[in-house]
XYZ file of N, CA, C and O in Angstrom:
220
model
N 0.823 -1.175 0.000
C 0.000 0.000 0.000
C 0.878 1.254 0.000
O 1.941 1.073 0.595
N 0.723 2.380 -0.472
C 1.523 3.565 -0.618
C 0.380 4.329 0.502
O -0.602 3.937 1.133
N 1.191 5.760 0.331
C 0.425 6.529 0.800
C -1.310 7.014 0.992
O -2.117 7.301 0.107
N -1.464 6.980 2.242
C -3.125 6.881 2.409
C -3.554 5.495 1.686
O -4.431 5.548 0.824
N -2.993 4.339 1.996
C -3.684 3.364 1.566
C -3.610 2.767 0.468
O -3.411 1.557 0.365
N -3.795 3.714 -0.668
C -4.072 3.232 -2.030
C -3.095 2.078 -2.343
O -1.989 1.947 -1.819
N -3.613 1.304 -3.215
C -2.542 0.102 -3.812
C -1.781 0.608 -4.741
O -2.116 1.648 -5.309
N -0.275 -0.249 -5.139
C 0.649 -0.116 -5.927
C 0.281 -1.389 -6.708
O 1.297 -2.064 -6.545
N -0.567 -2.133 -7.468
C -0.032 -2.986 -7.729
C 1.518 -3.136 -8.980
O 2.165 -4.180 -9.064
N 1.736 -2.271 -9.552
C 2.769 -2.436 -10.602
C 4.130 -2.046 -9.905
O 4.468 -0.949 -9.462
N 4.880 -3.345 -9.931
C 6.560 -3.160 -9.351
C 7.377 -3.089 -10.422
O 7.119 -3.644 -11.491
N 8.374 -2.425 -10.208
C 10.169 -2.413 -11.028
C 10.683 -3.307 -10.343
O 10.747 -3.226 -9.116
N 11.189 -4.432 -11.110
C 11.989 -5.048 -10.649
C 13.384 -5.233 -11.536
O 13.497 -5.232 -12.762
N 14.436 -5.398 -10.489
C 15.384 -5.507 -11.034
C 16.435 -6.565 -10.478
O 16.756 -6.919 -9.344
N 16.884 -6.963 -11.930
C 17.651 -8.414 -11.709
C 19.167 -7.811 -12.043
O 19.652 -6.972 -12.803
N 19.725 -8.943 -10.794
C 21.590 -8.450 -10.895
C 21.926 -9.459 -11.769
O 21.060 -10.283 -12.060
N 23.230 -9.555 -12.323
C 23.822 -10.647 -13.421
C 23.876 -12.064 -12.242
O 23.658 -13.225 -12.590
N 24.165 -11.694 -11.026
C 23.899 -13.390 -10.358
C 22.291 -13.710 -9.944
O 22.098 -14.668 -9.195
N 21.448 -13.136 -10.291
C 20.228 -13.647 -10.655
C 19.259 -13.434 -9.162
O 18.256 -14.039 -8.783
N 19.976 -12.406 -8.589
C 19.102 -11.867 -7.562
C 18.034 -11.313 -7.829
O 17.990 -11.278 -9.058
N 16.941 -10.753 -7.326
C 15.931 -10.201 -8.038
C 15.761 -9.352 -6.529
O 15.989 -9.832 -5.419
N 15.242 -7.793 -6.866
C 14.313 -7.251 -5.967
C 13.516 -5.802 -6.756
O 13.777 -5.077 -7.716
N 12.591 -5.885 -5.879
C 11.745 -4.175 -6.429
C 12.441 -3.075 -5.843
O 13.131 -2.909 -4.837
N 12.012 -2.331 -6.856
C 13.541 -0.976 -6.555
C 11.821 0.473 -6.548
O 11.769 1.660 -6.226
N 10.924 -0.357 -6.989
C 9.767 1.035 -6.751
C 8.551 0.117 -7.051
O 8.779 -0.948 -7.624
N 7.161 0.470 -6.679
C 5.450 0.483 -6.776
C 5.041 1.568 -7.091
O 4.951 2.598 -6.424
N 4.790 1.364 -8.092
C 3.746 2.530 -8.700
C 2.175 2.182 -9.058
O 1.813 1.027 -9.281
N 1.184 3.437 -9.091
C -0.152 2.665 -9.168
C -0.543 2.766 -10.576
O -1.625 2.285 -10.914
N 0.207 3.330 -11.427
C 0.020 2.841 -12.836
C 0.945 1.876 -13.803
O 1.907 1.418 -13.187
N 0.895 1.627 -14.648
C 1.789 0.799 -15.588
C 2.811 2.175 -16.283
O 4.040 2.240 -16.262
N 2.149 2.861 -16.684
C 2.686 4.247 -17.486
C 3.643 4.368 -16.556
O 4.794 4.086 -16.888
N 3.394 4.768 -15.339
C 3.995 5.369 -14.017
C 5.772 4.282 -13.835
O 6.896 4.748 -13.650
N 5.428 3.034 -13.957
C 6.427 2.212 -13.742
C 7.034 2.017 -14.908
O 8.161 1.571 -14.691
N 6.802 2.149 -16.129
C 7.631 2.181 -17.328
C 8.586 3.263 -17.496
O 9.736 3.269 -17.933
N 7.781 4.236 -17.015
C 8.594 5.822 -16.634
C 9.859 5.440 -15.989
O 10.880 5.475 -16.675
N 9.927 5.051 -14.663
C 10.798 4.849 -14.006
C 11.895 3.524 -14.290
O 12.889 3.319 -13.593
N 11.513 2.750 -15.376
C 12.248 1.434 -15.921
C 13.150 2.196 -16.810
O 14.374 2.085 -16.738
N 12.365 3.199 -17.894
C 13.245 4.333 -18.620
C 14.145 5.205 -17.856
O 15.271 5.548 -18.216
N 13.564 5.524 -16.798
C 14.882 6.059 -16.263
C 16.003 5.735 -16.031
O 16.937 6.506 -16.251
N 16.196 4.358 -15.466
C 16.897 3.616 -14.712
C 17.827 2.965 -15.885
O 19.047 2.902 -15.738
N 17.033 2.379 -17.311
C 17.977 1.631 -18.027
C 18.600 0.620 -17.633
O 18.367 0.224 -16.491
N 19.516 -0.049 -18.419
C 20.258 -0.974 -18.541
C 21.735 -0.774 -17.658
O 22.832 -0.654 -18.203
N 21.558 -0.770 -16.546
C 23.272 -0.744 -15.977
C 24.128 -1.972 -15.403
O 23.936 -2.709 -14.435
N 25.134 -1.915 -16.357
C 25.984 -3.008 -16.232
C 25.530 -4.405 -16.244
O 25.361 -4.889 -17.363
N 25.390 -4.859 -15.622
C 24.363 -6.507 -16.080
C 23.315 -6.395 -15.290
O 22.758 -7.470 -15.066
N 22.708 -5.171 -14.631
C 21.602 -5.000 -14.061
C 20.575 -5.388 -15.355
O 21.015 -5.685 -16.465
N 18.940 -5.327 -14.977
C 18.016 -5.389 -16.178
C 16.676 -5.048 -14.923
O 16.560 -5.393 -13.747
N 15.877 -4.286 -15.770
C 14.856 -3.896 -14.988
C 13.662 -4.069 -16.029
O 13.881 -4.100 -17.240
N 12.150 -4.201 -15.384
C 11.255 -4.357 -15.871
C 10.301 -4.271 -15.025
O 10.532 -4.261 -13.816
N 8.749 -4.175 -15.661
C 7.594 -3.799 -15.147
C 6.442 -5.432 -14.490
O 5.931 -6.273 -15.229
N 6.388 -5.400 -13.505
C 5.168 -6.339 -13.087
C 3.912 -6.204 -12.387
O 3.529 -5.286 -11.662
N 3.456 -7.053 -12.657
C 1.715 -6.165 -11.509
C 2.006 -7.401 -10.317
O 2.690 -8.423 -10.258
N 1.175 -6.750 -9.528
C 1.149 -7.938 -8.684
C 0.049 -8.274 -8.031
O -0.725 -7.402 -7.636
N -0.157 -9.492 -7.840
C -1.777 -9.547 -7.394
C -2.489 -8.921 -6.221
O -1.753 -8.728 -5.253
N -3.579 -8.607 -6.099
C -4.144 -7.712 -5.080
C -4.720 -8.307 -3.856
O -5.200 -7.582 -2.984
């Protein structure tokens, strides 16, 4: 839940080259989390991408 409640369901997640995985942000739109996947890019054998998650 973010602020006042509301749900995030859409996470950034991001994977290291040894195959760790964690969310780096929740956002409550898809637009909102693609935004921030563009920001972030491709660094070094990092890789980031958009997921929903169930409610």
């Amino acid at each position: 839940m973010g602020e006042g409640g509301t749900a995030l369901p859409w996470h950034v997640i991001r994977q290291e080259a040894n195959g760790n995985r964690y969310r780096v942000a929740a956002c409550a739109t898809r637009a909102e989390a693609q935004k921030v996947v563009e920001s972030l890019g491709s660094r070094d054998q990092q890789h980031y991408w958009v997921e929903r998650q169930p409610a």
